[in-house]
Amino acid sequence: MSQSEPTDRSRPLAGRVAVVTGGNSGIGKAIVLALARDGADVVIDFVAHPEATEELERQVHALGDRAVGVEADVSRIEGLRQLVSTAVDRFGRLDVYVNNAGVETRTSVLDTTVEEYERVMDINLKSAFFGTQVAARQMIAQGDGGRIVNVTSVHEDWPMPGNTAYCLSKGGMRMLTRTAGVELAEHGINVVGVGPGAVATPINRSTMDDPAKMAVLDAAIPLGRMAEPEEIADVVAFLAGPGASYLTATTIMADGGLIQSSPGL
Ligand code: BGC
């Protein structure tokens, strides 16, 4: 479907095709379901738990859309190409590409190993850079624009001592969003970031399992609680849809006000 055709308000992404990296758990899973709810067919990238991907495919089918899981390592260009070619081969095109896959090591500049550094940078930043490249080339070939959404973090801008490589990778994604957004604008491709604060997902398991840490975190968030993954996914779905046509080269913080009020955790 061309980007300029009118849309059904209840299914604003009908006829659109999306790829979500890191799509079978946490925020990624919620993004897959939000895009499908809004009418998109979805390629679900994953690296573990094929059974979770199969269950998610069933949930997408129940919403009336198509979904296919692809086991692909996003830190390798071949994996990224496989995601885009699957979208085109199975569903005919690519309209929305979500760079969501992410990991963190919770290590400081003093104790991060080369292996930890490379893993975080490869999965978070290199995958987003080359994912953007591979997706944008396909969108340009189609000739009618597209959307690239980078799931970053409040830590694209806000230091998190003890999570240094992660902050670097998210800071890089911030500049990727801004720079690629400017470069790709002439092709009608909007590049936007979403910066979650603390979200109830596996990446925050150790905090969620510790009532004392949770109390400190909740107190630091003006809205008083962590986000549910669906609250981040709804922002991504909006950014993929017709209402966000004039947003590009910027990040929307979805953090309950965290960075406005807190000097750091
Ligand atoms: C990190 C979490 C952290 C949250 C708020 C997220 O990007 O993944 O570990 O709790 O930011 O600081």
Tab-separated table of C-alpha atoms and ligand atoms in Angstrom:
chain	number	residue	atom	x	y	z
A	1	MET	CA	0.000	0.000	0.000
A	2	SER	CA	1.318	3.449	-0.911
A	3	GLN	CA	2.111	5.785	2.011
A	4	SER	CA	-0.227	8.412	0.604
A	5	GLU	CA	-3.411	6.346	0.377
A	6	PRO	CA	-6.198	7.165	2.873
A	7	THR	CA	-6.371	4.994	5.990
A	8	ASP	CA	-9.092	3.276	8.002
A	9	ARG	CA	-8.971	5.013	11.415
A	10	SER	CA	-9.532	1.800	13.367
A	11	ARG	CA	-6.714	0.012	11.508
A	12	PRO	CA	-4.389	2.824	10.465
A	13	LEU	CA	-1.616	0.411	9.450
A	14	ALA	CA	-3.794	-1.831	7.244
A	15	GLY	CA	-1.773	-2.930	4.204
A	16	ARG	CA	1.509	-1.949	5.826
A	17	VAL	CA	4.348	-4.366	6.512
A	18	ALA	CA	6.615	-4.054	9.554
A	19	VAL	CA	9.808	-5.641	10.876
A	20	VAL	CA	10.467	-5.634	14.632
A	21	THR	CA	13.915	-6.664	15.880
A	22	GLY	CA	14.065	-8.410	19.239
A	23	GLY	CA	10.372	-8.996	18.664
A	24	ASN	CA	9.404	-11.964	20.810
A	25	SER	CA	9.818	-10.578	24.329
A	26	GLY	CA	9.588	-7.429	26.410
A	27	ILE	CA	8.907	-4.160	24.611
A	28	GLY	CA	9.413	-5.840	21.203
A	29	LYS	CA	6.595	-8.299	21.776
A	30	ALA	CA	4.247	-5.485	22.788
A	31	ILE	CA	5.283	-3.544	19.654
A	32	VAL	CA	4.480	-6.540	17.429
A	33	LEU	CA	0.997	-6.760	18.968
A	34	ALA	CA	0.357	-2.998	18.775
A	35	LEU	CA	1.357	-2.835	15.093
A	36	ALA	CA	-0.809	-5.898	14.337
A	37	ARG	CA	-3.749	-4.403	16.255
A	38	ASP	CA	-3.419	-1.378	13.995
A	39	GLY	CA	-3.494	-3.621	10.920
A	40	ALA	CA	0.134	-4.299	9.952
A	41	ASP	CA	1.626	-7.629	8.891
A	42	VAL	CA	4.753	-8.252	10.942
A	43	VAL	CA	8.121	-9.975	10.612
A	44	ILE	CA	9.204	-10.938	14.135
A	45	ASP	CA	12.966	-11.166	14.620
A	46	PHE	CA	14.157	-13.352	17.498
A	47	VAL	CA	17.279	-15.181	18.720
A	48	ALA	CA	15.857	-17.437	21.462
A	49	HIS	CA	12.608	-19.087	22.523
A	50	PRO	CA	11.046	-20.112	19.189
A	51	GLU	CA	7.987	-21.308	21.112
A	52	ALA	CA	7.367	-17.731	22.325
A	53	THR	CA	7.565	-16.535	18.719
A	54	GLU	CA	5.072	-19.196	17.589
A	55	GLU	CA	2.649	-18.131	20.315
A	56	LEU	CA	3.060	-14.509	19.252
A	57	GLU	CA	2.413	-15.430	15.600
A	58	ARG	CA	-0.859	-17.033	16.747
A	59	GLN	CA	-1.798	-13.862	18.626
A	60	VAL	CA	-1.152	-11.769	15.514
A	61	HIS	CA	-3.230	-14.142	13.372
A	62	ALA	CA	-6.067	-13.781	15.898
A	63	LEU	CA	-5.956	-10.029	15.273
A	64	GLY	CA	-6.509	-10.731	11.566
A	65	ASP	CA	-2.968	-10.055	10.377
A	66	ARG	CA	-0.079	-12.090	9.069
A	67	ALA	CA	3.141	-12.722	11.006
A	68	VAL	CA	6.303	-14.684	10.466
A	69	GLY	CA	9.103	-15.296	12.939
A	70	VAL	CA	12.686	-15.173	11.671
A	71	GLU	CA	15.590	-16.385	13.771
A	72	ALA	CA	18.230	-13.792	12.874
A	73	ASP	CA	21.193	-12.277	14.677
A	74	VAL	CA	20.797	-8.514	14.169
A	75	SER	CA	24.462	-7.873	14.894
A	76	ARG	CA	25.250	-9.453	11.519
A	77	ILE	CA	24.349	-7.762	8.240
A	78	GLU	CA	23.169	-11.099	6.798
A	79	GLY	CA	20.617	-11.325	9.605
A	80	LEU	CA	19.318	-7.842	8.834
A	81	ARG	CA	19.070	-8.592	5.109
A	82	GLN	CA	17.158	-11.757	5.937
A	83	LEU	CA	14.574	-9.759	7.902
A	84	VAL	CA	13.949	-7.310	5.072
A	85	SER	CA	13.930	-9.957	2.348
A	86	THR	CA	11.435	-12.002	4.375
A	87	ALA	CA	9.128	-8.969	4.610
A	88	VAL	CA	9.310	-8.495	0.847
A	89	ASP	CA	9.081	-12.190	-0.107
A	90	ARG	CA	6.248	-13.042	2.282
A	91	PHE	CA	4.249	-9.809	2.466
A	92	GLY	CA	5.327	-7.889	-0.642
A	93	ARG	CA	6.980	-4.777	0.784
A	94	LEU	CA	8.412	-2.959	3.825
A	95	ASP	CA	6.857	0.138	5.389
A	96	VAL	CA	7.924	0.173	9.032
A	97	TYR	CA	11.240	-0.992	10.498
A	98	VAL	CA	11.639	-0.997	14.277
A	99	ASN	CA	15.171	-1.182	15.716
A	100	ASN	CA	14.189	-2.589	19.081
A	101	ALA	CA	16.702	-5.334	19.944
A	102	GLY	CA	18.801	-4.344	22.928
A	103	VAL	CA	20.933	-5.676	25.762
A	104	GLU	CA	22.771	-4.187	28.718
A	105	THR	CA	25.615	-5.439	30.891
A	106	ARG	CA	25.321	-3.189	33.962
A	107	THR	CA	29.092	-2.713	34.054
A	108	SER	CA	31.148	0.434	34.608
A	109	VAL	CA	33.873	1.918	32.445
A	110	LEU	CA	36.380	0.311	34.840
A	111	ASP	CA	35.155	-3.255	34.591
A	112	THR	CA	33.565	-3.680	31.140
A	113	THR	CA	35.391	-6.299	29.068
A	114	VAL	CA	36.038	-5.984	25.358
A	115	GLU	CA	33.568	-8.836	24.783
A	116	GLU	CA	30.840	-7.096	26.807
A	117	TYR	CA	31.481	-3.795	25.043
A	118	GLU	CA	31.315	-5.366	21.594
A	119	ARG	CA	28.183	-7.344	22.386
A	120	VAL	CA	26.296	-4.269	23.598
A	121	MET	CA	27.466	-2.066	20.737
A	122	ASP	CA	26.807	-4.732	18.093
A	123	ILE	CA	23.315	-5.673	19.244
A	124	ASN	CA	22.147	-2.162	20.148
A	125	LEU	CA	23.925	0.233	17.789
A	126	LYS	CA	25.499	-1.610	14.859
A	127	SER	CA	22.207	-3.451	14.316
A	128	ALA	CA	20.298	-0.157	14.323
A	129	PHE	CA	22.752	1.514	11.936
A	130	PHE	CA	22.802	-1.276	9.367
A	131	GLY	CA	19.144	-2.124	9.961
A	132	THR	CA	18.356	1.468	9.033
A	133	GLN	CA	20.559	1.137	5.945
A	134	VAL	CA	19.025	-2.134	4.743
A	135	ALA	CA	15.463	-0.972	5.467
A	136	ALA	CA	15.939	2.446	3.879
A	137	ARG	CA	17.379	0.936	0.683
A	138	GLN	CA	14.259	-1.212	0.335
A	139	MET	CA	11.943	1.734	1.070
A	140	ILE	CA	13.765	3.901	-1.471
A	141	ALA	CA	13.434	1.128	-4.084
A	142	GLN	CA	9.678	1.031	-3.406
A	143	GLY	CA	9.587	4.792	-3.895
A	144	ASP	CA	6.925	5.864	-1.428
A	145	GLY	CA	8.685	6.473	1.852
A	146	GLY	CA	8.494	4.659	5.147
A	147	ARG	CA	9.083	4.836	8.874
A	148	ILE	CA	12.088	3.767	10.908
A	149	VAL	CA	11.615	3.739	14.669
A	150	ASN	CA	14.597	3.422	17.016
A	151	VAL	CA	13.780	2.185	20.503
A	152	THR	CA	16.467	3.948	22.508
A	153	SER	CA	16.262	4.956	26.176
A	154	VAL	CA	16.331	7.927	28.490
A	155	HIS	CA	19.985	6.900	28.553
A	156	GLU	CA	20.514	8.164	25.034
A	157	ASP	CA	21.061	11.454	26.872
A	158	TRP	CA	21.189	10.744	30.599
A	159	PRO	CA	24.250	9.049	32.154
A	160	MET	CA	23.633	5.776	33.991
A	161	PRO	CA	26.781	5.069	36.033
A	162	GLY	CA	27.460	1.349	36.014
A	163	ASN	CA	25.885	0.843	32.578
A	164	THR	CA	28.430	2.665	30.447
A	165	ALA	CA	28.493	0.678	27.204
A	166	TYR	CA	24.697	0.703	27.153
A	167	CYS	CA	24.651	4.502	27.501
A	168	LEU	CA	27.191	4.791	24.654
A	169	SER	CA	25.079	2.604	22.408
A	170	LYS	CA	21.911	4.576	23.135
A	171	GLY	CA	23.747	7.888	22.692
A	172	GLY	CA	24.818	6.581	19.292
A	173	MET	CA	21.228	5.700	18.462
A	174	ARG	CA	20.229	9.262	19.325
A	175	MET	CA	22.633	10.603	16.694
A	176	LEU	CA	21.597	7.886	14.255
A	177	THR	CA	17.994	9.029	14.618
A	178	ARG	CA	18.899	12.678	14.119
A	179	THR	CA	21.377	12.234	11.295
A	180	ALA	CA	19.640	9.492	9.312
A	181	GLY	CA	16.391	11.408	9.809
A	182	VAL	CA	17.928	14.392	8.030
A	183	GLU	CA	19.594	12.286	5.329
A	184	LEU	CA	16.538	10.189	4.509
A	185	ALA	CA	13.937	12.966	4.627
A	186	GLU	CA	14.221	13.571	0.887
A	187	HIS	CA	13.027	9.991	0.362
A	188	GLY	CA	9.966	10.455	2.560
A	189	ILE	CA	11.450	8.192	5.217
A	190	ASN	CA	10.850	9.428	8.766
A	191	VAL	CA	13.318	8.284	11.433
A	192	VAL	CA	12.127	8.744	14.999
A	193	GLY	CA	13.335	7.488	18.373
A	194	VAL	CA	11.314	6.399	21.383
A	195	GLY	CA	13.121	6.797	24.697
A	196	PRO	CA	11.614	4.625	27.419
A	197	GLY	CA	12.498	5.082	31.070
A	198	ALA	CA	12.030	2.094	33.319
A	199	VAL	CA	9.736	-0.536	31.821
A	200	ALA	CA	8.486	-3.790	33.360
A	201	THR	CA	10.422	-6.178	31.096
A	202	PRO	CA	13.070	-8.895	31.526
A	203	ILE	CA	15.904	-6.327	31.133
A	204	ASN	CA	14.854	-4.864	34.525
A	205	ARG	CA	14.297	-8.208	36.262
A	206	SER	CA	16.948	-7.656	38.963
A	207	THR	CA	15.420	-4.291	39.932
A	208	MET	CA	11.870	-5.659	39.895
A	209	ASP	CA	12.912	-8.527	42.182
A	210	ASP	CA	14.314	-6.100	44.774
A	211	PRO	CA	11.604	-4.148	46.683
A	212	ALA	CA	14.131	-1.607	48.014
A	213	LYS	CA	15.413	-0.801	44.498
A	214	MET	CA	11.844	-0.626	43.210
A	215	ALA	CA	10.902	1.883	45.925
A	216	VAL	CA	13.820	4.155	44.941
A	217	LEU	CA	12.924	3.853	41.263
A	218	ASP	CA	9.202	4.512	41.735
A	219	ALA	CA	9.985	7.549	43.902
A	220	ALA	CA	12.201	8.973	41.140
A	221	ILE	CA	9.491	8.725	38.484
A	222	PRO	CA	6.955	11.591	38.558
A	223	LEU	CA	4.189	9.237	37.403
A	224	GLY	CA	5.208	7.008	40.339
A	225	ARG	CA	5.637	3.679	38.550
A	226	MET	CA	7.408	1.777	35.804
A	227	ALA	CA	5.788	1.675	32.380
A	228	GLU	CA	4.078	-1.397	31.036
A	229	PRO	CA	5.560	-2.518	27.680
A	230	GLU	CA	2.228	-1.709	25.998
A	231	GLU	CA	2.628	1.967	26.934
A	232	ILE	CA	5.865	2.113	24.936
A	233	ALA	CA	4.427	0.026	22.110
A	234	ASP	CA	1.517	2.449	21.698
A	235	VAL	CA	4.006	5.266	21.078
A	236	VAL	CA	5.781	3.159	18.453
A	237	ALA	CA	2.468	2.340	16.748
A	238	PHE	CA	1.597	6.041	16.689
A	239	LEU	CA	4.991	6.853	15.161
A	240	ALA	CA	4.403	4.217	12.481
A	241	GLY	CA	0.986	5.634	11.644
A	242	PRO	CA	-0.576	8.559	9.776
A	243	GLY	CA	-0.681	10.853	12.832
A	244	ALA	CA	3.106	11.067	12.984
A	245	SER	CA	3.741	12.143	9.395
A	246	TYR	CA	5.566	15.348	10.418
A	247	LEU	CA	7.848	13.799	13.042
A	248	THR	CA	11.403	12.971	12.094
A	249	ALA	CA	15.001	13.196	13.364
A	250	THR	CA	13.941	13.429	17.005
A	251	THR	CA	13.292	11.194	20.013
A	252	ILE	CA	10.033	11.065	21.963
A	253	MET	CA	10.769	10.374	25.629
A	254	ALA	CA	8.240	7.964	27.129
A	255	ASP	CA	9.584	7.934	30.666
A	256	GLY	CA	6.846	9.078	33.057
A	257	GLY	CA	8.791	12.326	33.470
A	258	LEU	CA	11.886	10.536	34.841
A	259	ILE	CA	14.613	12.642	33.259
A	260	GLN	CA	12.870	15.940	33.988
A	261	SER	CA	12.893	15.376	37.735
A	262	SER	CA	15.707	13.066	38.649
A	263	PRO	CA	19.408	13.923	38.854
A	264	GLY	CA	20.228	10.259	38.298
A	265	LEU	CA	19.486	6.998	40.057
B	1	BGC	C1	17.493	0.573	31.200
B	1	BGC	C2	17.060	0.132	32.565
B	1	BGC	C3	16.872	1.324	33.494
B	1	BGC	C4	15.990	2.372	32.840
B	1	BGC	C5	15.810	3.625	33.694
B	1	BGC	C6	16.553	1.631	30.696
B	1	BGC	O1	16.985	2.050	29.458
B	1	BGC	O2	17.449	-0.547	30.325
B	1	BGC	O3	18.011	-0.756	33.080
B	1	BGC	O4	16.264	0.913	34.703
B	1	BGC	O5	16.519	2.717	31.602
B	1	BGC	O6	17.028	4.126	34.173
